[in-house]
Tab-separated table of C-alpha atoms and ligand atoms in Angstrom:
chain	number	residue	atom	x	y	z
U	101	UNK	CA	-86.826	81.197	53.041
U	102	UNK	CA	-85.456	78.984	49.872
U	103	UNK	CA	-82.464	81.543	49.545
U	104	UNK	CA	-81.758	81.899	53.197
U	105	UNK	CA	-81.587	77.879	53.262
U	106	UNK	CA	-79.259	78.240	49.775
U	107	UNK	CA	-77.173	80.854	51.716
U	108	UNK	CA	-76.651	78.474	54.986
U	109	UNK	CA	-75.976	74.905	53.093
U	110	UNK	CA	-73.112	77.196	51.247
U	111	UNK	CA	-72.027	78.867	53.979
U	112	UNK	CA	-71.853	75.494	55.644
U	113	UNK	CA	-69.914	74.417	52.936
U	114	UNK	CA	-67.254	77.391	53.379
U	115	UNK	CA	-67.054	76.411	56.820
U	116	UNK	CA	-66.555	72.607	56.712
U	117	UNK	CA	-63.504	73.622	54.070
U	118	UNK	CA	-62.440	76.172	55.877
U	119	UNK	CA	-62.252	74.377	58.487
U	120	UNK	CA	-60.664	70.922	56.618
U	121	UNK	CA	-57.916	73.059	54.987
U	122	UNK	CA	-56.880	74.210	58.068
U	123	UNK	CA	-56.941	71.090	59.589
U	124	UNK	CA	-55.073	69.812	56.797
U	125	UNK	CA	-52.530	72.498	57.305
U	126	UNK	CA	-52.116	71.763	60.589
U	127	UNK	CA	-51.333	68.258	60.180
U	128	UNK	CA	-49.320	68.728	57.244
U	129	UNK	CA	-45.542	66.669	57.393
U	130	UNK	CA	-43.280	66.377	54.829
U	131	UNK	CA	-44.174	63.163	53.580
U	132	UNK	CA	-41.460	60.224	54.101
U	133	UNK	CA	-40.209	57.454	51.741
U	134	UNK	CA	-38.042	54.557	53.710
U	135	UNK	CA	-35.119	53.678	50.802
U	136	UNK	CA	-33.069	50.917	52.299
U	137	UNK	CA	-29.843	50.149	50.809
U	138	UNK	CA	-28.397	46.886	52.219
U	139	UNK	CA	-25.106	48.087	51.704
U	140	UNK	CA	-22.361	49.374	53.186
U	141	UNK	CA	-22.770	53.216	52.061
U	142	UNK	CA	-25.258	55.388	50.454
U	143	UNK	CA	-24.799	56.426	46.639
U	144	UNK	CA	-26.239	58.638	44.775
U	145	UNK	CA	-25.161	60.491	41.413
U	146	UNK	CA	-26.875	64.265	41.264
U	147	UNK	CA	-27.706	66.050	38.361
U	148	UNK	CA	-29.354	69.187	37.475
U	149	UNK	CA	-30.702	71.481	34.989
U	150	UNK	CA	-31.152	69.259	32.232
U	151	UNK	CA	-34.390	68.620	29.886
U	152	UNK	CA	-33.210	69.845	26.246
U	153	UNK	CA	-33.782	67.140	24.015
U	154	UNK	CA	-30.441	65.950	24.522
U	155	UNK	CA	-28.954	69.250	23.117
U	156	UNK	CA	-26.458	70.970	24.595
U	157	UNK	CA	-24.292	68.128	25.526
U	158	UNK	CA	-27.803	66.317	27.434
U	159	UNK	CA	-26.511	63.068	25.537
U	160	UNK	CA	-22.597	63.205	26.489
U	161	UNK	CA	-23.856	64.034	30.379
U	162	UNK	CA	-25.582	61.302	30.486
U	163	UNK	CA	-23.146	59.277	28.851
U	164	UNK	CA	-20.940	59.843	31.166
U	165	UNK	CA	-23.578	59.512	34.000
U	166	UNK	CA	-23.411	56.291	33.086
U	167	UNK	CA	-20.221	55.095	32.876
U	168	UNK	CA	-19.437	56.604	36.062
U	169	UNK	CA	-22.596	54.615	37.472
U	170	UNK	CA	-21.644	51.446	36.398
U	171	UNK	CA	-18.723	51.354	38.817
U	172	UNK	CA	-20.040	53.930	41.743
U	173	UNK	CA	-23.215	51.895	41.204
U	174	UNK	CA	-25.566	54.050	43.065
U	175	UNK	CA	-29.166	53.211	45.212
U	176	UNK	CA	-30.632	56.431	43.520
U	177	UNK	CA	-30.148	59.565	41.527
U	178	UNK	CA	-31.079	63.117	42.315
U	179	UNK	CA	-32.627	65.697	40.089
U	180	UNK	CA	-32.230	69.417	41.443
U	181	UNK	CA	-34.896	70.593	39.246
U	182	UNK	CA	-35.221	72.202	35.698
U	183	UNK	CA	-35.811	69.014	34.545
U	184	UNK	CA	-37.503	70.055	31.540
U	185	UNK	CA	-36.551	73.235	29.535
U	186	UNK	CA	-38.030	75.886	28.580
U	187	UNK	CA	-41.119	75.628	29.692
U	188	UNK	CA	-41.874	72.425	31.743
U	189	UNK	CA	-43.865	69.577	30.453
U	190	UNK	CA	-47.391	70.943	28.452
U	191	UNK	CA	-49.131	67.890	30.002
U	192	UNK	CA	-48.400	63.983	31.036
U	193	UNK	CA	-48.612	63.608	27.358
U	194	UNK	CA	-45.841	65.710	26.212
U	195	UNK	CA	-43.391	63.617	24.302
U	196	UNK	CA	-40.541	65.957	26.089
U	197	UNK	CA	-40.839	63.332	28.751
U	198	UNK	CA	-39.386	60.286	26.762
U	199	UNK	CA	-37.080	62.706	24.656
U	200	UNK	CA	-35.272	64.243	27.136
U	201	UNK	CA	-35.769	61.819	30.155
U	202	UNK	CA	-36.392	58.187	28.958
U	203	UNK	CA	-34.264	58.429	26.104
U	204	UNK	CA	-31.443	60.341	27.360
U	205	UNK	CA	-30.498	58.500	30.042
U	206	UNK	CA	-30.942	54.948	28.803
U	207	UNK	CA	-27.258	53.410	30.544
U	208	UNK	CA	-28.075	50.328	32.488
U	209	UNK	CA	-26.739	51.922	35.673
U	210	UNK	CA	-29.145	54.835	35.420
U	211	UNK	CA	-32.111	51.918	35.562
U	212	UNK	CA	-32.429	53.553	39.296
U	213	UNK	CA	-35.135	55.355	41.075
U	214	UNK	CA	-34.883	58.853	40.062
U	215	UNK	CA	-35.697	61.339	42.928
U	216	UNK	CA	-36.485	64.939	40.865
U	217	UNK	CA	-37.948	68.342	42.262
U	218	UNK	CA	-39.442	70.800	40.278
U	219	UNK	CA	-37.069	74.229	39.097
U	220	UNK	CA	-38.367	77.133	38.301
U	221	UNK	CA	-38.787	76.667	33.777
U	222	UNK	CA	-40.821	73.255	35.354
U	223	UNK	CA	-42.971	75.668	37.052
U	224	UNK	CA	-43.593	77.982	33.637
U	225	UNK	CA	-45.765	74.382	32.057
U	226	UNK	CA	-48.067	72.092	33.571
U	227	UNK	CA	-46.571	71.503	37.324
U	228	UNK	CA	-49.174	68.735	38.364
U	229	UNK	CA	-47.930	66.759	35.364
U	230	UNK	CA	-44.620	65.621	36.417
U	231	UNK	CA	-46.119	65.344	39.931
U	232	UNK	CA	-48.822	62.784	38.294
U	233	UNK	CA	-48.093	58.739	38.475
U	234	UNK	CA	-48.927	58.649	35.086
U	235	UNK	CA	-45.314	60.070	34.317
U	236	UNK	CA	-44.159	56.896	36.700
U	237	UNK	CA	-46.514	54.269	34.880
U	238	UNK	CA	-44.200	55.372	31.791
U	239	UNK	CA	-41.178	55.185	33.473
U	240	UNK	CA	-40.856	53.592	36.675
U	241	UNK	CA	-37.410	55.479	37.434
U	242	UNK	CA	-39.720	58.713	37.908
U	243	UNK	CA	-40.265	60.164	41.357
U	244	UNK	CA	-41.607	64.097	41.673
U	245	UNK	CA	-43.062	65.786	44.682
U	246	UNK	CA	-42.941	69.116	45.437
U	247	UNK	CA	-41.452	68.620	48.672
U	248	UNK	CA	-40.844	65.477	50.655
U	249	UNK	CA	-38.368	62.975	52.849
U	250	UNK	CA	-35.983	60.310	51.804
U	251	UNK	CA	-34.863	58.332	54.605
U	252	UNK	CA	-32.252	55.835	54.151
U	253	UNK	CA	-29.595	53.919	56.532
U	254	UNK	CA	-27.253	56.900	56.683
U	255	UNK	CA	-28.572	59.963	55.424
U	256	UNK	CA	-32.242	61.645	56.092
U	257	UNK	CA	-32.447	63.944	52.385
U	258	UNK	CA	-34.783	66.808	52.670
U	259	UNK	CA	-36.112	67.526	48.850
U	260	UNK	CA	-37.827	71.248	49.326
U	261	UNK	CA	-39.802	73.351	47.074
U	262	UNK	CA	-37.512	76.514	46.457
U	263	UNK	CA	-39.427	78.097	43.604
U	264	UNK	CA	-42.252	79.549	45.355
U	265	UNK	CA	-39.967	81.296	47.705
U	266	UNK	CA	-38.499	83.565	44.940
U	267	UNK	CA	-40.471	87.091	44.978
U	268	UNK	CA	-39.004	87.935	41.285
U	269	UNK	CA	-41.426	84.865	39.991
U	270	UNK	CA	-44.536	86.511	41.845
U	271	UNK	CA	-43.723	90.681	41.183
U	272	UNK	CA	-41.591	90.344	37.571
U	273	UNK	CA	-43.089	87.467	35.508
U	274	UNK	CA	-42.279	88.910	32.498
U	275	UNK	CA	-43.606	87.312	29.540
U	276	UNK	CA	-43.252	83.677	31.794
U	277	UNK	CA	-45.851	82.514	33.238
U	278	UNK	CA	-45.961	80.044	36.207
U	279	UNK	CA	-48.360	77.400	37.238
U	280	UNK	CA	-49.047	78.267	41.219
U	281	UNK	CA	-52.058	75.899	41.491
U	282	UNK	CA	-51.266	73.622	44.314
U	283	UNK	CA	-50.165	76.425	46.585
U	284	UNK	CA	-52.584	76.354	49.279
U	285	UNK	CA	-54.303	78.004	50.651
U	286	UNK	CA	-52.250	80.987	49.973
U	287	UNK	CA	-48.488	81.579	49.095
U	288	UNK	CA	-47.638	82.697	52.388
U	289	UNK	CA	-49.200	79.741	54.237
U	290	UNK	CA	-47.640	77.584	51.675
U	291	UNK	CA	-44.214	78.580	52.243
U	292	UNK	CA	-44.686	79.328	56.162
U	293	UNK	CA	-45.976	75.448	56.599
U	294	UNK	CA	-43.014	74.443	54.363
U	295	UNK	CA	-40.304	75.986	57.059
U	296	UNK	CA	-42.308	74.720	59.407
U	297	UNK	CA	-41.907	71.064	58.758
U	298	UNK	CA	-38.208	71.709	57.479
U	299	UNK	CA	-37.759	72.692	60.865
U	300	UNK	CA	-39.818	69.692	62.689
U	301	UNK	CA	-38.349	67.245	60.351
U	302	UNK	CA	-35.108	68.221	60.739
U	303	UNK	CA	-35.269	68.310	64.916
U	304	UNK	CA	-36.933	65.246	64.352
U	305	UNK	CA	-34.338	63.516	62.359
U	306	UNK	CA	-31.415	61.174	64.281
U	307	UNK	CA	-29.812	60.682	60.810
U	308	UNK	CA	-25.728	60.982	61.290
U	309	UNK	CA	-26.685	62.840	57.832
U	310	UNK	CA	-28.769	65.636	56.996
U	311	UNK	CA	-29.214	66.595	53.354
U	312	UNK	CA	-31.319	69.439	51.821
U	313	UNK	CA	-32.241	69.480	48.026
U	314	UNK	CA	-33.258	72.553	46.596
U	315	UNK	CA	-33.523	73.731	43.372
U	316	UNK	CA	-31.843	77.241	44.007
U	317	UNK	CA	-28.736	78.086	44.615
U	318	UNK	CA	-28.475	79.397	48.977
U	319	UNK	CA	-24.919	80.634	48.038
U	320	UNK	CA	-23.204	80.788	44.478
U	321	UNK	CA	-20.672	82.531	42.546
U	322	UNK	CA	-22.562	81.579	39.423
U	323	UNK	CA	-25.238	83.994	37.388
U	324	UNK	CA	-27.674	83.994	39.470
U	325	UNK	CA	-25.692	84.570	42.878
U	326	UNK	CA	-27.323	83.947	46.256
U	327	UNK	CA	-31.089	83.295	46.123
U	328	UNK	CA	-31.937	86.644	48.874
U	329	UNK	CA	-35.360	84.968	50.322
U	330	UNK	CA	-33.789	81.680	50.768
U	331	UNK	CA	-30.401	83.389	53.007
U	332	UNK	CA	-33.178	84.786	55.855
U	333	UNK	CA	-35.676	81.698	57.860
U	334	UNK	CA	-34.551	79.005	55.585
U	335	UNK	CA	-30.783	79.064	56.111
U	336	UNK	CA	-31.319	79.332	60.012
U	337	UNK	CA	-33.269	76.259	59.712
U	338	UNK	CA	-30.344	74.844	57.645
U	339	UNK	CA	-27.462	76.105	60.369
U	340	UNK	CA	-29.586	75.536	63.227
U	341	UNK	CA	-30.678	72.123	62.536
U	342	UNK	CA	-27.384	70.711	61.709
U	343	UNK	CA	-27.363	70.161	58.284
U	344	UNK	CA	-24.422	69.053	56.849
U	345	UNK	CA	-25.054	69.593	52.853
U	346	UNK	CA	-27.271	71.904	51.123
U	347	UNK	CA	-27.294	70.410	47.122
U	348	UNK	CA	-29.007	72.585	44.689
U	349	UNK	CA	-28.779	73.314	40.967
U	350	UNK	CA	-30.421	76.743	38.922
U	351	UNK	CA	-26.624	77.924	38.394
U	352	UNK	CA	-25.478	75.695	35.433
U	353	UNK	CA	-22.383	74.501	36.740
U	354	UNK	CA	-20.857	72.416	39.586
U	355	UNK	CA	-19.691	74.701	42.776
U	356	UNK	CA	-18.813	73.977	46.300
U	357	UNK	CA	-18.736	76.816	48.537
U	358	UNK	CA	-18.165	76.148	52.600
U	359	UNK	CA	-20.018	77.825	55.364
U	360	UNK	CA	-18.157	80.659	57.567
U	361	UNK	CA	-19.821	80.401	60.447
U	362	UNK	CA	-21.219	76.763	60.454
U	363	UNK	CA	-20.046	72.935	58.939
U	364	UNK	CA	-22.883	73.554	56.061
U	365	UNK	CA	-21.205	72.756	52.839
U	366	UNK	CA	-23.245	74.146	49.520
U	367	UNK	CA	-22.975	71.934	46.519
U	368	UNK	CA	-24.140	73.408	43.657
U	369	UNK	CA	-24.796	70.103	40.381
U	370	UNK	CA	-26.514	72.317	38.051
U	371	UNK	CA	-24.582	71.226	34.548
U	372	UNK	CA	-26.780	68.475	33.408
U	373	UNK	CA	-26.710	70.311	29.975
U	374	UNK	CA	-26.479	74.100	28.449
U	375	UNK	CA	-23.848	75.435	30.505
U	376	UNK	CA	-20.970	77.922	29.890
U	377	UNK	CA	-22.425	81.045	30.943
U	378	UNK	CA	-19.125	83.335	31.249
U	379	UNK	CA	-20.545	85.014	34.198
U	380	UNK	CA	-19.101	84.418	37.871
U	381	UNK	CA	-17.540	85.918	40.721
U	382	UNK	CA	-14.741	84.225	42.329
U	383	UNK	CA	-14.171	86.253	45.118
U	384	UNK	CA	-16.872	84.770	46.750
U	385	UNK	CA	-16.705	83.919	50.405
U	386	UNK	CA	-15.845	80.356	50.874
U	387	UNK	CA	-15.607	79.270	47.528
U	388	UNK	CA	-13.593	76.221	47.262
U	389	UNK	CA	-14.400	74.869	43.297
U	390	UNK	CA	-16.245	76.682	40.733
U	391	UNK	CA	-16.182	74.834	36.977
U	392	UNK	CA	-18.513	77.278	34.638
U	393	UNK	CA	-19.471	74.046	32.287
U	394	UNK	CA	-21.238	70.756	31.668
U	395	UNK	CA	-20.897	68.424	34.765
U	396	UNK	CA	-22.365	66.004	37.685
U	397	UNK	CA	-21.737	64.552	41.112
U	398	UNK	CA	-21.096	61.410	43.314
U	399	UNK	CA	-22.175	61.435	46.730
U	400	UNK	CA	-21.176	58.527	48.852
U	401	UNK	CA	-22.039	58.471	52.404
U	402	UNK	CA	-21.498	55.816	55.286
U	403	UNK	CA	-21.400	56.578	59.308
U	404	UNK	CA	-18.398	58.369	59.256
U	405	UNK	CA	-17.564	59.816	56.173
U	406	UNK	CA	-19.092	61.864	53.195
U	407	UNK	CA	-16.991	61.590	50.155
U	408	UNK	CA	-18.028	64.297	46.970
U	409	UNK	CA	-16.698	64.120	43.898
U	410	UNK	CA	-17.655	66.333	40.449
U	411	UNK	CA	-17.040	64.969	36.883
U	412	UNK	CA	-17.079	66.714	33.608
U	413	UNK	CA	-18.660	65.873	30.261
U	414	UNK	CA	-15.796	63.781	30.060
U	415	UNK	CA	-16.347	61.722	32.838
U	416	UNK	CA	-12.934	63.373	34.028
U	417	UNK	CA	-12.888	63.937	37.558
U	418	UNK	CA	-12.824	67.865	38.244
U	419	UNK	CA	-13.085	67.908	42.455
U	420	UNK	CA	-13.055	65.766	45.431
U	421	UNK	CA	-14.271	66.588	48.722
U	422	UNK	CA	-14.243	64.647	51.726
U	423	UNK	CA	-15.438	65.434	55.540
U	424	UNK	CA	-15.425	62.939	58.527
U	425	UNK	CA	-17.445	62.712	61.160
U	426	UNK	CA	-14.905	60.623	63.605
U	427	UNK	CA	-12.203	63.124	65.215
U	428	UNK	CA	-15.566	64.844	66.712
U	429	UNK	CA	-16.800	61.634	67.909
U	430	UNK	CA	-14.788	61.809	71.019
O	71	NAG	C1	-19.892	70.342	24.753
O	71	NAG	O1	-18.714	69.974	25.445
O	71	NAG	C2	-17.499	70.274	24.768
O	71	NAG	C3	-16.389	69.827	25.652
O	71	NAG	O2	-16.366	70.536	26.882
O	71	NAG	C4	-17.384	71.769	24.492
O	71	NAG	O3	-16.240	72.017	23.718
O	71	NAG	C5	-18.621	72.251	23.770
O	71	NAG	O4	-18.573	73.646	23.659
O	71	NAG	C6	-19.868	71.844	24.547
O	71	NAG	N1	-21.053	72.269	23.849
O	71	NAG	C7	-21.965	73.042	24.420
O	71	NAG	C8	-23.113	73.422	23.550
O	71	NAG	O5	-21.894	73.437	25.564
């Protein structure tokens, strides 16, 4: 009698979270975070791929990052992910967090909110770390979610979680290992429900604008290539719900390569630090800039027009793009 009580309070209990989780599932949106800017254009600098201690030209990056800031003088900066190498933070105690965030990047002008997603080496150490507020209580410029909204006067920026879509990290760790708590309840439900409100948000969104963040690379002519899983549901999403720029890093170099059948533009801002990998195809279809080393990028958006513009280590301008949205508004 005891045990068969026992057995129904836990199978109770299954049921209730059964039955929560999928609730919670249900319900789940991309959460939102309102940035108003008060100004006549959005601006944001983009960097990726950087967390090394300030090795590998970290410290002249940011150097620049910051000169360039002081006159572009942007609302926010974006992090595509990798933020700390090799392995991700151990814990919201590592001191990689000040030495190759807080310390790095120390200009005045970078004194901005700092929207980051997590790349693939932040995924090999402690993942709920840099998702945890403590990281912000040290640093108030800190921002991580794994995926989530940024709505501003002009642009509506979709940050997604790319990583867990990459089969290689799940069938081929290697000697890596990744942290996958926090994908609930299952991968596949994780990463279903993640298309799922890409795609809502997205329909959703009356932005003139419409960003996507990822950490990997759609389309490149870099190392890695084309990310195979992310080219099949996701990139419909992307073409069918009007988005104008895809902006990802994993490749460690800047890259713009144009749609062929749609006005998606890929950015890739990957050379927040080691770069120079030697290996790249350009041949690749729509490829309109490839630079194989260190760099970052300007974005600066207002109703009409998007102008994009890569710097060097230097803080030498290597490519400017532009697009405008008024000989279609007819
Ligand atoms: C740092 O940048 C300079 C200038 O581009 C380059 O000569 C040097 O090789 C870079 N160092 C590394 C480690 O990439």
């Amino acid at each position: 009698m005891a045990k068969a009580g026992c057995f129904n309070r836990s199978f109770m209990a299954v049921l209730f979270l059964t039955f929560s989780l999928c609730f919670v599932s249900t319900l789940a949106k991309l959460q939102q975070i309102d940035h108003p800017l008060n100004s006549d254009s959005l601006r944001i600098l983009v960097v990726g791929d950087w967390g090394r201690l300030g090795h590998y030209n970290q410290t002249e990056v940011a150097f620049q990052m910051g000169r360039i800031a002081e006159e572009f003088d942007p609302a926010f900066i974006i992090s595509t992910g990798d933020n700390f190498y090799e392995n991700g933070l151990t814990g919201t105690d590592d001191p990689q967090f000040e030495e190759s965030f807080s310390k790095i990047y120390t200009a005045k002008s970078l004194q901005k909110q700092w929207y980051t997603i997590l790349g693939n080496h932040d995924y090999r150490g402690d993942v709920e770390a840099q998702l945890s507020p403590i990281l912000t209580n040290k640093d108030n410029r800190w921002f991580c979610m794994r995926s989530y909204i940024v709505n501003t006067e002009y642009a509506e920026i979709f940050f997604v979680d790319t990583t867990p879509f990459h089969d290689k990290y799940f069938t081929h760790p290697g000697h890596d290992t990744y942290d996958w708590r926090g994908l609930v309840p299952n991968r596949e439900e994780y990463l279903s429900n993640l298309l799922k409100d890409l795609d809502s948000g997205l329909k959703k969104s009356t932005a003139t604008w419409k960003i996507v963040v990822g950490h990997h690379t759609v389309r490149s002519a870099g190392q890695h290539g084309d990310t195979k899983e992310l080219l099949k549901e996701f990139l419909s999403i992307l073409k069918a719900d009007d988005v104008d720029l895809y902006i990802n890093g994993h490749d460690h170099l800047v890259q713009h390569i144009r749609s062929l059948d749609s006005k998606l533009q890929y950015f890739t801002s990957g050379g927040g630090s080691k770069a120079w990998r030697g290996e790249y195809d350009l041949s690749k279809e729509g490829l309109k800039f490839y630079y194989d080393g260190q760099g970052f990028m300007t974005v600066k958006i207002t109703k009409t027009d998007a102008d994009l513009i890569f710097y060097d280590v230097f803080g030498n301008v290597l490519y400017k793009w532009s697009v405008s949205k008024t000989h279609t508004a007819t």
